[in-house]
PDB file of C-alpha atoms in Angstrom:
ATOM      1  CA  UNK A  73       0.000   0.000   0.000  1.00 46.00           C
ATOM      2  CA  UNK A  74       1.367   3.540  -0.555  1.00 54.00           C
ATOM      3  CA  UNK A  75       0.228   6.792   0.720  1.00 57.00           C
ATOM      4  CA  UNK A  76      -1.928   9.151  -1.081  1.00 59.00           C
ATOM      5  CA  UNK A  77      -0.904  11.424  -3.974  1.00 63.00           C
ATOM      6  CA  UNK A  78       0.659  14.313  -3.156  1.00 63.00           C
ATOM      7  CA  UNK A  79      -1.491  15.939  -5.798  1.00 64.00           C
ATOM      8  CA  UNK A  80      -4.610  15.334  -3.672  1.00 70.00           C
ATOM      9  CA  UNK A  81      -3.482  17.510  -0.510  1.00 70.00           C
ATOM     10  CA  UNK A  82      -4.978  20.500  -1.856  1.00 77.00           C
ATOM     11  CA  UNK A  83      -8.101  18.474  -2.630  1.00 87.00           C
ATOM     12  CA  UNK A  84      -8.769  17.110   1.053  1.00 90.00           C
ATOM     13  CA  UNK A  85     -11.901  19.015   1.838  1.00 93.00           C
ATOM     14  CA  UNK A  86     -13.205  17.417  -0.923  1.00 95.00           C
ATOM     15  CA  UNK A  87     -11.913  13.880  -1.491  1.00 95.00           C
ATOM     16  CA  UNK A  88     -10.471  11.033   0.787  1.00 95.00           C
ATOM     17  CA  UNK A  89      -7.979   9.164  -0.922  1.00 95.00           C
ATOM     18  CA  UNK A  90      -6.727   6.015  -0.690  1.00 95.00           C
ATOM     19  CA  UNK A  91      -4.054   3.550  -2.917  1.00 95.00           C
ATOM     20  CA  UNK A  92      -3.211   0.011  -3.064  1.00 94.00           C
ATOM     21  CA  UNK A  93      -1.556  -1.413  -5.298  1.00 94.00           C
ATOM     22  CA  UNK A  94      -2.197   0.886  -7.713  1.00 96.00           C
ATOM     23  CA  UNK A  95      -6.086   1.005  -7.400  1.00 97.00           C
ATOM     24  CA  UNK A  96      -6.800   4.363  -6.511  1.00 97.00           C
ATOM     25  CA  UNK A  97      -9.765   5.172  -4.204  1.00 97.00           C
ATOM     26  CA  UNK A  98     -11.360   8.860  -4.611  1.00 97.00           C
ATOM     27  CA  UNK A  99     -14.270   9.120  -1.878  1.00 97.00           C
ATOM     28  CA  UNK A 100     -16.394  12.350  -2.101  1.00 96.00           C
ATOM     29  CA  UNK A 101     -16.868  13.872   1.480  1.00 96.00           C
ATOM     30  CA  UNK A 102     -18.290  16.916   2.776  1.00 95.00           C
ATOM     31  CA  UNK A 103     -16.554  17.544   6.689  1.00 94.00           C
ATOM     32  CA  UNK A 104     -16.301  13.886   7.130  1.00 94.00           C
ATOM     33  CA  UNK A 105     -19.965  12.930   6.527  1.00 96.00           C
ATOM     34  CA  UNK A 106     -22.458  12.672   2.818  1.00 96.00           C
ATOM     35  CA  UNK A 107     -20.469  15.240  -0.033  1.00 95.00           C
ATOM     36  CA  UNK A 108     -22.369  18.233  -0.565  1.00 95.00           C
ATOM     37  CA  UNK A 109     -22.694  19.837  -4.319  1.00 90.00           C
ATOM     38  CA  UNK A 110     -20.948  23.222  -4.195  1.00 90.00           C
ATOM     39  CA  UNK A 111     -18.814  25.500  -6.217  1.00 87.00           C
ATOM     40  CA  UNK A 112     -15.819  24.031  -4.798  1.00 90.00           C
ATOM     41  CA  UNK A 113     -16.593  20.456  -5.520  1.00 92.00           C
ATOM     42  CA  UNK A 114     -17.865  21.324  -8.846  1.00 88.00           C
ATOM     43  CA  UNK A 115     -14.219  22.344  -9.757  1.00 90.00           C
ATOM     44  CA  UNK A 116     -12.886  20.222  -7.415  1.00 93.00           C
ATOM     45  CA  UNK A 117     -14.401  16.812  -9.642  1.00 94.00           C
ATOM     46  CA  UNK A 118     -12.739  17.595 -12.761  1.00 93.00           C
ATOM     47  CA  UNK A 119      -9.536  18.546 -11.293  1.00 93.00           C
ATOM     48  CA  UNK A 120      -9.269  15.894  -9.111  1.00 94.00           C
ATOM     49  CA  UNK A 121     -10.252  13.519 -12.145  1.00 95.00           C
ATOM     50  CA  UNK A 122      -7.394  15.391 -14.702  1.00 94.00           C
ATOM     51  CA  UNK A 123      -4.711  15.086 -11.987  1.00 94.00           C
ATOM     52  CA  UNK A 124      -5.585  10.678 -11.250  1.00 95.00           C
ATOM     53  CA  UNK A 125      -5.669   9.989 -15.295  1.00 95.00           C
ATOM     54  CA  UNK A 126      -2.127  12.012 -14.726  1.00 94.00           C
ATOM     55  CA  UNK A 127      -0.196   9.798 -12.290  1.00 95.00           C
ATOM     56  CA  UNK A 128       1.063   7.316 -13.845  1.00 94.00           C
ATOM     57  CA  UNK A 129       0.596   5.296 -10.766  1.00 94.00           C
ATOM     58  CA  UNK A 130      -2.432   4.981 -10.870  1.00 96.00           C
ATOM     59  CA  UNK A 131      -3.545   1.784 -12.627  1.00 98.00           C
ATOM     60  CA  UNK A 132      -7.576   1.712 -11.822  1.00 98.00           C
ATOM     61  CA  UNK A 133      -9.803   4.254 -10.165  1.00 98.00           C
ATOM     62  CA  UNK A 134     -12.847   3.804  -8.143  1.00 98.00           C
ATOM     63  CA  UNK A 135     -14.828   6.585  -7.581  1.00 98.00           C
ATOM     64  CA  UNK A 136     -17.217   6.672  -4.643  1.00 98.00           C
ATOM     65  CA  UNK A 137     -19.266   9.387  -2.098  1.00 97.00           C
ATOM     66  CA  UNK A 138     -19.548   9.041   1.876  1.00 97.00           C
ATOM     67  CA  UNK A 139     -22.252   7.527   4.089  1.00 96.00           C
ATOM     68  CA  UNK A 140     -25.298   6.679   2.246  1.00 95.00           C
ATOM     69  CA  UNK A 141     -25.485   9.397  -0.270  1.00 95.00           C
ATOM     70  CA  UNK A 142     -23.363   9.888  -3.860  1.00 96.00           C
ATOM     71  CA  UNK A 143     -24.145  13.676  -3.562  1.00 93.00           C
ATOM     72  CA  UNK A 144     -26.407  14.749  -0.530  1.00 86.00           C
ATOM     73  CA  UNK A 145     -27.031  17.651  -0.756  1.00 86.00           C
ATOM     74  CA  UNK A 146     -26.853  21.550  -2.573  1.00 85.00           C
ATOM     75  CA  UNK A 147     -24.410  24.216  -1.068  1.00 83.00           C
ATOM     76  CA  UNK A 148     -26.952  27.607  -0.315  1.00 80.00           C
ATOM     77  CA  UNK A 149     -24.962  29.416  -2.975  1.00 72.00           C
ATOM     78  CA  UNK A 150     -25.806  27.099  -5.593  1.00 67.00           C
ATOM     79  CA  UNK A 151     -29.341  26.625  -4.660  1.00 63.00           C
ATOM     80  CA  UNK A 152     -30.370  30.551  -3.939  1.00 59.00           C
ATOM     81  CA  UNK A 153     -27.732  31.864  -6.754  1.00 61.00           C
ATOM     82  CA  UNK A 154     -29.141  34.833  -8.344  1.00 55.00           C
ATOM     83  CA  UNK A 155     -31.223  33.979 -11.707  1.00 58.00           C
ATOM     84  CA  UNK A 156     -29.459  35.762 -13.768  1.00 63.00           C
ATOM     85  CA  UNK A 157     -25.618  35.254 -13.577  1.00 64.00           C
ATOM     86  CA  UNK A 158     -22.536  37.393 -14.843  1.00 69.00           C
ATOM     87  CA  UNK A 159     -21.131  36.617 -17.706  1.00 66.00           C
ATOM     88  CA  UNK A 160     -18.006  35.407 -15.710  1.00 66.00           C
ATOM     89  CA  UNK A 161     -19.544  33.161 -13.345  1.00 70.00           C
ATOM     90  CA  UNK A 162     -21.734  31.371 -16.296  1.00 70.00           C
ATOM     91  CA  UNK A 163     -18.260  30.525 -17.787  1.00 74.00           C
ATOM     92  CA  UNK A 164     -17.492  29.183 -14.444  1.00 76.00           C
ATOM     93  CA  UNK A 165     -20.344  26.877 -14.176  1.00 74.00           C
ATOM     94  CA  UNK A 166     -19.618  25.758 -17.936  1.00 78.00           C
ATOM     95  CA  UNK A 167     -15.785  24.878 -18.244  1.00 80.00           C
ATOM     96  CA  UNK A 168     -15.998  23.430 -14.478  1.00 80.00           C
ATOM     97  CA  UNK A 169     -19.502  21.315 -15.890  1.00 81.00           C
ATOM     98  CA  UNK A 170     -17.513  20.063 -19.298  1.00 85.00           C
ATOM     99  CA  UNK A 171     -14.398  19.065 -17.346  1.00 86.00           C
ATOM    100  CA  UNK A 172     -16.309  16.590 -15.126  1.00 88.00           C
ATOM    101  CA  UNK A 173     -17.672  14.332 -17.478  1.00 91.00           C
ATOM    102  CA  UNK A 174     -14.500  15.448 -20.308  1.00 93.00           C
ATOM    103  CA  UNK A 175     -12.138  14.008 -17.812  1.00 94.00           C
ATOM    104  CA  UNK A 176     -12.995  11.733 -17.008  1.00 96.00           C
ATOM    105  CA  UNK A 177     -13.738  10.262 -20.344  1.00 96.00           C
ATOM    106  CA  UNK A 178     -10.420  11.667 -22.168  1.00 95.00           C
ATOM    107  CA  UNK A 179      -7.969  12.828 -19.343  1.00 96.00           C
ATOM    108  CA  UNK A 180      -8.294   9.038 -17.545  1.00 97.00           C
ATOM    109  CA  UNK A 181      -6.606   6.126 -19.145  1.00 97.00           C
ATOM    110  CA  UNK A 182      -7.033   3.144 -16.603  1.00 98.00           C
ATOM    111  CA  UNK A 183     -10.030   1.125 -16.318  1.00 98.00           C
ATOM    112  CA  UNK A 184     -12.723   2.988 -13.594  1.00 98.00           C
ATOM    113  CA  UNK A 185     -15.260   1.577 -11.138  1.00 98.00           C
ATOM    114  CA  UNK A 186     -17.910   3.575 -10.224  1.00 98.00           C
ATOM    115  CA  UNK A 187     -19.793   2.938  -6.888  1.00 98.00           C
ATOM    116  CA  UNK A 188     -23.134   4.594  -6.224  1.00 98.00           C
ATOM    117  CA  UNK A 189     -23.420   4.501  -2.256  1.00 98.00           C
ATOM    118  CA  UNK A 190     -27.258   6.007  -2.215  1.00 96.00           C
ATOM    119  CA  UNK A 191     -28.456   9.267  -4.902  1.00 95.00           C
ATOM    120  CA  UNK A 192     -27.853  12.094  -5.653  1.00 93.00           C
ATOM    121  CA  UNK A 193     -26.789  14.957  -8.044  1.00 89.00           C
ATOM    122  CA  UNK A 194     -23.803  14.009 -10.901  1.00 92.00           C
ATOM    123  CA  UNK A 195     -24.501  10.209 -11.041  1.00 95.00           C
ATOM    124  CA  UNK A 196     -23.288  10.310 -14.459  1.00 96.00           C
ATOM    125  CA  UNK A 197     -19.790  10.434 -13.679  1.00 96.00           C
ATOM    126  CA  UNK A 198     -20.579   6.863 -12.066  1.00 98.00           C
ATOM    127  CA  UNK A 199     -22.528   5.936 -14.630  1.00 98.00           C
ATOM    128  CA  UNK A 200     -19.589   6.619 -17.217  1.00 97.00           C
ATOM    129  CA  UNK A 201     -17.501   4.335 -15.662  1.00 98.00           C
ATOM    130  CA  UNK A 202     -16.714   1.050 -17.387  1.00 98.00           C
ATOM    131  CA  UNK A 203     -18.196  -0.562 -14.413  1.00 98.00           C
ATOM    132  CA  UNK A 204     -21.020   0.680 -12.193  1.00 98.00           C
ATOM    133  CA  UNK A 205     -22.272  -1.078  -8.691  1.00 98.00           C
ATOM    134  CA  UNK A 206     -24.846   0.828  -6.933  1.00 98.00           C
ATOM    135  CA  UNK A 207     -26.545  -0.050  -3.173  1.00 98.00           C
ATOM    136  CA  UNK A 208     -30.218  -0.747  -3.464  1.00 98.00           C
ATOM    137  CA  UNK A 209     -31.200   2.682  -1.919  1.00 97.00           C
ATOM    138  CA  UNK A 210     -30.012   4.041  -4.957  1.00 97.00           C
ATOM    139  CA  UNK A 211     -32.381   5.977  -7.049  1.00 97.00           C
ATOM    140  CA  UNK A 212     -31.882   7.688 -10.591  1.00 97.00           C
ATOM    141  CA  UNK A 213     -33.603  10.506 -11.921  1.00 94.00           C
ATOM    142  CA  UNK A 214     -32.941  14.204 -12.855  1.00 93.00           C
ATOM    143  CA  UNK A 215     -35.124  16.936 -11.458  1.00 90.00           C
ATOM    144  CA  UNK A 216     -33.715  19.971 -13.748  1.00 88.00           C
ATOM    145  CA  UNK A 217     -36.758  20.162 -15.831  1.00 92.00           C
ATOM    146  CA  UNK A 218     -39.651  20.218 -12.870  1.00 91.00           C
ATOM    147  CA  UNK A 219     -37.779  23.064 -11.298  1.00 87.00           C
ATOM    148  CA  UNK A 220     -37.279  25.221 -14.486  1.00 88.00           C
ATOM    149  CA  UNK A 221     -34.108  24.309 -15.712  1.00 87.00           C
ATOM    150  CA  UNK A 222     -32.895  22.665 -19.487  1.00 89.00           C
ATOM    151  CA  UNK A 223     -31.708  19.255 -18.549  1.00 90.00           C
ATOM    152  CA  UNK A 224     -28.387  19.613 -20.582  1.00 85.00           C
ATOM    153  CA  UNK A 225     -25.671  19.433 -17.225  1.00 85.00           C
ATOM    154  CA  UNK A 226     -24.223  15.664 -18.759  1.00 89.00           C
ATOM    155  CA  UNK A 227     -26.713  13.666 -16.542  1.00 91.00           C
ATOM    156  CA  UNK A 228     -28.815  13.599 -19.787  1.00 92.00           C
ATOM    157  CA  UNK A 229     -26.498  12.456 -21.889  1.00 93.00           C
ATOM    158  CA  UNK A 230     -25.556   9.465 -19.802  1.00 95.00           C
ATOM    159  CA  UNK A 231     -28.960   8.924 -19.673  1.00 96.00           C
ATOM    160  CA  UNK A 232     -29.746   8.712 -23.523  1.00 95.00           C
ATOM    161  CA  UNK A 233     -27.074   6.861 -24.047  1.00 95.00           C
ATOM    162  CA  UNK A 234     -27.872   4.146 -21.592  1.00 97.00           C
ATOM    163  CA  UNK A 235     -31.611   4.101 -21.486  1.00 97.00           C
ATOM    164  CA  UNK A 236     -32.461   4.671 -25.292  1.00 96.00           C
ATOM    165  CA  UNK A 237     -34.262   8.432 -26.171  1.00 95.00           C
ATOM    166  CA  UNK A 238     -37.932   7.550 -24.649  1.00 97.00           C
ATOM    167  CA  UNK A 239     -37.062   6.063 -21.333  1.00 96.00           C
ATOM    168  CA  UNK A 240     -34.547   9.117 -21.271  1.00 96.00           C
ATOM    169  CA  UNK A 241     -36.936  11.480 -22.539  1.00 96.00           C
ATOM    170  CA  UNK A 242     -39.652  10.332 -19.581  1.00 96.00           C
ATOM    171  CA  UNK A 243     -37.080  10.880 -17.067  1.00 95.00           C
ATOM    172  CA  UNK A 244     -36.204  14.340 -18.283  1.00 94.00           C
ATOM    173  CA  UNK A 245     -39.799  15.575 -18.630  1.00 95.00           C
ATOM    174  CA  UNK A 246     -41.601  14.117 -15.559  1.00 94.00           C
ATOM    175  CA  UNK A 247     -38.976  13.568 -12.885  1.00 91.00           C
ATOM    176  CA  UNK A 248     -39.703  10.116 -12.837  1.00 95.00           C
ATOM    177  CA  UNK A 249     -37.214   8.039 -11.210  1.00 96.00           C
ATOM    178  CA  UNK A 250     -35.440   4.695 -11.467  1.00 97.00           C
ATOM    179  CA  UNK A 251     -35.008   2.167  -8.454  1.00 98.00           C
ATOM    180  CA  UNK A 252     -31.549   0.573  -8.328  1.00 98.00           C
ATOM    181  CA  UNK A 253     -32.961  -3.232  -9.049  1.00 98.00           C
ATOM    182  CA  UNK A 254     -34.564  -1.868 -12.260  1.00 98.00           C
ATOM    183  CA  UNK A 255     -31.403  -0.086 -12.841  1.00 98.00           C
ATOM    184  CA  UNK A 256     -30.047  -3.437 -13.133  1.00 98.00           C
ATOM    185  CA  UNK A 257     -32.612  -4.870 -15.467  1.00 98.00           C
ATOM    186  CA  UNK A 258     -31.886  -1.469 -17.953  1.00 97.00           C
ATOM    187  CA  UNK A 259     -28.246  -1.776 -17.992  1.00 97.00           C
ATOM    188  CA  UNK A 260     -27.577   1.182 -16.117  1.00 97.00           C
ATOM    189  CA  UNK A 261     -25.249  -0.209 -14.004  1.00 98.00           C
ATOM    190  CA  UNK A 262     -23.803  -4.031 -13.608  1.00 98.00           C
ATOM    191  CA  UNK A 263     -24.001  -4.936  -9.943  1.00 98.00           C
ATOM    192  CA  UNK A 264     -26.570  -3.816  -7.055  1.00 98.00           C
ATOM    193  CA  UNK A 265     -24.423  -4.678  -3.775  1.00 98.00           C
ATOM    194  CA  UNK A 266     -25.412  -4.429   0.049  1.00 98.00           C
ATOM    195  CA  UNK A 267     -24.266  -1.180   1.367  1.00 97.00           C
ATOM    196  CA  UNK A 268     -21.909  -2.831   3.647  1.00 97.00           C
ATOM    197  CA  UNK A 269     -20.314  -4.634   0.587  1.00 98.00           C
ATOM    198  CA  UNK A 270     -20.139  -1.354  -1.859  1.00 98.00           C
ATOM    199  CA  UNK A 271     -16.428  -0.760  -1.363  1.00 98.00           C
ATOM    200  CA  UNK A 272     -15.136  -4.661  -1.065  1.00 98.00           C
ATOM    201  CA  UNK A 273     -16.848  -5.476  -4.318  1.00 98.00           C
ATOM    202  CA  UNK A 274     -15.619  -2.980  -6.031  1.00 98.00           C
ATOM    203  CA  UNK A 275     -11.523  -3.442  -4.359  1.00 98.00           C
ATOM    204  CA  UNK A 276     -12.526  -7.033  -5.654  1.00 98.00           C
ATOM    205  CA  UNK A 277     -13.062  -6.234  -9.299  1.00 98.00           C
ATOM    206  CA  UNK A 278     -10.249  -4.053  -9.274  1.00 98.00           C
ATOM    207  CA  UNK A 279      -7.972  -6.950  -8.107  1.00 98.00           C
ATOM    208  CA  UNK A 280      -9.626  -8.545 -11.021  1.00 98.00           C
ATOM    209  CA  UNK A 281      -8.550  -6.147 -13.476  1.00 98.00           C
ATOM    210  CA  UNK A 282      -4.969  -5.691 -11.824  1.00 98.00           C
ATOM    211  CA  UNK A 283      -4.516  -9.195 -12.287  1.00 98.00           C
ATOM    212  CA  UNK A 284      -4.330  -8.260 -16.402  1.00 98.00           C
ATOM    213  CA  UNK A 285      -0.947  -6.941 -17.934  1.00 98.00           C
ATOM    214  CA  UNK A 286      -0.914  -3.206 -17.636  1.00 97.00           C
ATOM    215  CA  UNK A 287      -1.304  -2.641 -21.552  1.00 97.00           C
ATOM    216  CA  UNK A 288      -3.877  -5.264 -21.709  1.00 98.00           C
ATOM    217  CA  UNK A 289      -5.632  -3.364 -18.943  1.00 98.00           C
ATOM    218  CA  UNK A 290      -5.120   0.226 -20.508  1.00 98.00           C
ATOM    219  CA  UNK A 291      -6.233  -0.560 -24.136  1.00 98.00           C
ATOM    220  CA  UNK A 292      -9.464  -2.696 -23.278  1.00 98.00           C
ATOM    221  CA  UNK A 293     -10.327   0.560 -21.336  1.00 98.00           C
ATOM    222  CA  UNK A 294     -10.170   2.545 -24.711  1.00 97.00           C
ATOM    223  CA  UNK A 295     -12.053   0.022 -26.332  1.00 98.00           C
ATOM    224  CA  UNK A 296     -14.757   0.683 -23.385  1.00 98.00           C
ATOM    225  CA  UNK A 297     -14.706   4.462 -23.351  1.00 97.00           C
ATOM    226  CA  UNK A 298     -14.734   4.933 -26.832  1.00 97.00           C
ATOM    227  CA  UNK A 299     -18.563   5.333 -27.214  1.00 95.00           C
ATOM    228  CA  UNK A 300     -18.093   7.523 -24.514  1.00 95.00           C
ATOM    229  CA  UNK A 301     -16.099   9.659 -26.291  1.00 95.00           C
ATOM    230  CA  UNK A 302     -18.072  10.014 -29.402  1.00 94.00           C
ATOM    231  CA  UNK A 303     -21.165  11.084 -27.582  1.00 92.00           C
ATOM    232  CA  UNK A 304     -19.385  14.296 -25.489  1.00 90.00           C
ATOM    233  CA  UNK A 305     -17.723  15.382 -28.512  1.00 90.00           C
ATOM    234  CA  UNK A 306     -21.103  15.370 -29.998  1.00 89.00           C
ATOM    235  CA  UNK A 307     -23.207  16.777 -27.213  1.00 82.00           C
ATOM    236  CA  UNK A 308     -21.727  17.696 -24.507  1.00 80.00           C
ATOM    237  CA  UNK A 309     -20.948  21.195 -24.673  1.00 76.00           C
ATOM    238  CA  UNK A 310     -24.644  21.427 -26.778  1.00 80.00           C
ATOM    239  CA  UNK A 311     -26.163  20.528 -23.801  1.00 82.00           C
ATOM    240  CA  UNK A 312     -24.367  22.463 -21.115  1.00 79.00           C
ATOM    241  CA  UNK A 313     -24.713  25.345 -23.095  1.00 79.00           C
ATOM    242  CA  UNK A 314     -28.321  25.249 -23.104  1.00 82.00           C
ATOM    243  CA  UNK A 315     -28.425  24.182 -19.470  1.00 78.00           C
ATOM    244  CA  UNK A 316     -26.958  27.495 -18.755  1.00 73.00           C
ATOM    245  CA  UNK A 317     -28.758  29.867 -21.101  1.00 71.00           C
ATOM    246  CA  UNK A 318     -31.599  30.035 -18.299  1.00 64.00           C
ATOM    247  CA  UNK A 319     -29.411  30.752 -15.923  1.00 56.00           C
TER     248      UNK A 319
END
C-alpha cells in the first residue's frame, strides 16, 4: 500500500484518498460525513479527475461518495444563486460542468469503477464508468426540468445513451425516477451490492482487473470508453450550453 498522492493535498476538503496497489480510491466527502454539491466540488471533480488519469501510478480508479449518499445535498450558494448570472460566473459553471464528465472520459486512461453509495446529483460520472455497482437505496432521476431548468448538465447524456431516447426522454420531462434493481434490469449499471459490501466489491473487481498486464488493462479501457467519447464530442458542450442559457 502507498500513501496518497501528493497531488490530492490541496483536494482534502473534498476527497479522501486512498491507494493500493495501484487502485486508486477517490471518496467524495463533505466535513467527514455525505459530499455536498458546491462550487468548490464542482471544480474540485474535474480537477481531481485530470490530476488521477495524470499519475502514472495509478492503474484503476474507483470513484465513490460518503455515508449513504453519492451527492447529498446543494451548497446555499448554488441553490439561492441569483437567476441571472454574470457573464463570468456562467463561464465558471460551464468549463468546471464540461471538465467533469470530459475528464474523465479523455484525461483518464485506466479502467474505472464507479460505486453509487445512495443518490444524488452528478450520477453520471458513475454511470460513465466502465463498471457501475450501486446499493439498493439508490435511485436515478434528474429533477432539472420540474424546477425550471434545461436538462443539458451531462446527466442527460448518460442517460440517452444508456436508457435509449424515450425512457430518457420520460425521465427528463416528468422527474420520474429509477429504483436501483430496475437499474439493473436497464443496464444502467452491472451490480446492485449491500451497502456494507459497496467498497469490497468494487476493491474485488479491481484486483480482477490488476490481475491483467498493464497494456492489456489500458487498451481494453479505450475500447470501453470509446462510445463515450463520441457522444461528449457530440453533445456535450450542446447541452451544457443550453443548461446554462436560463441561468
Amino acid at each position: 500500500m502507498s500513501s496518497p498522492p501528493p497531488e490530492f493535498v490541496r483536494h482534502a476538503e473534498h476527497f479522501a484518498v486512498e491507494r493500493r496497489n495501484g487502485v486508486l480510491l477517490l471518496r467524495m466527502h463533505t466535513g467527514g460525513g455525505p459530499a455536498v454539491m458546491s462550487l468548490g466540488l464542482h471544480r474540485a471533480l474535474g480537477e481531481a479527475l485530470q490530476e488521477a488519469g495524470a499519475d502514472p501510478d495509478n492503474e484503476v480508479l474507483i470513484l465513490t461518495g460518503t455515508g449513504d449518499a453519492w451527492i447529498g445535498g446543494l451548497d446555499p450558494a448554488l441553490r439561492d444563486r441569483p437567476p441571472t448570472l454574470p457573464r463570468e460566473a456562467r463561464y465558471d459553471l460551464y468549463r468546471d460542468g464540461i471538465a467533469l464528465l470530459r475528464n474523465l472520459v479523455f484525461s483518464v486512461d485506466v479502467p474505472t469503477i464507479g460505486a453509487l453509495n445512495g443518490p444524488g446529483y452528478h450520477q453520471e460520472l458513475a454511470l460513465a464508468c466502465d463498471l457501475t455497482l450501486c446499493t439498493p437505496g439508490t435511485v436515478f432521476g434528474d429533477s432539472h426540468f420540474r424546477n425550471g431548468a434545461v436538462p443539458g448538465d451531462g446527466q442527460h447524456l448518460v442517460y440517452q445513451e444508456l436508457l435509449g431516447l424515450k425512457r430518457a426522454a420520460r425521465l427528463l420531462y416528468t422527474g420520474a425516477t429509477i429504483a436501483a434493481t430496475e437499474a439493473l434490469a436497464l443496464g444502467m449499471v452491472n451490480e446492485v451490492v449491500l451497502d456494507q459490501r459497496l467498497l469490497p466489491r468494487a476493491w474485488e473487481l479491481a484486483a480482477e482487473i490488476m490481475a491483467a498486464p498493464r497494456a492489456t488493462r489500458r487498451l481494453t479501457h479505450a475500447v470501453v470508453q470509446r462510445p463515450w467519447q463520441r457522444r461528449l464530442v457530440d453533445d456535450l458542450a450542446f447541452g451544457r450550453a443550453h443548461h446554462l442559457l436560463n441561468t
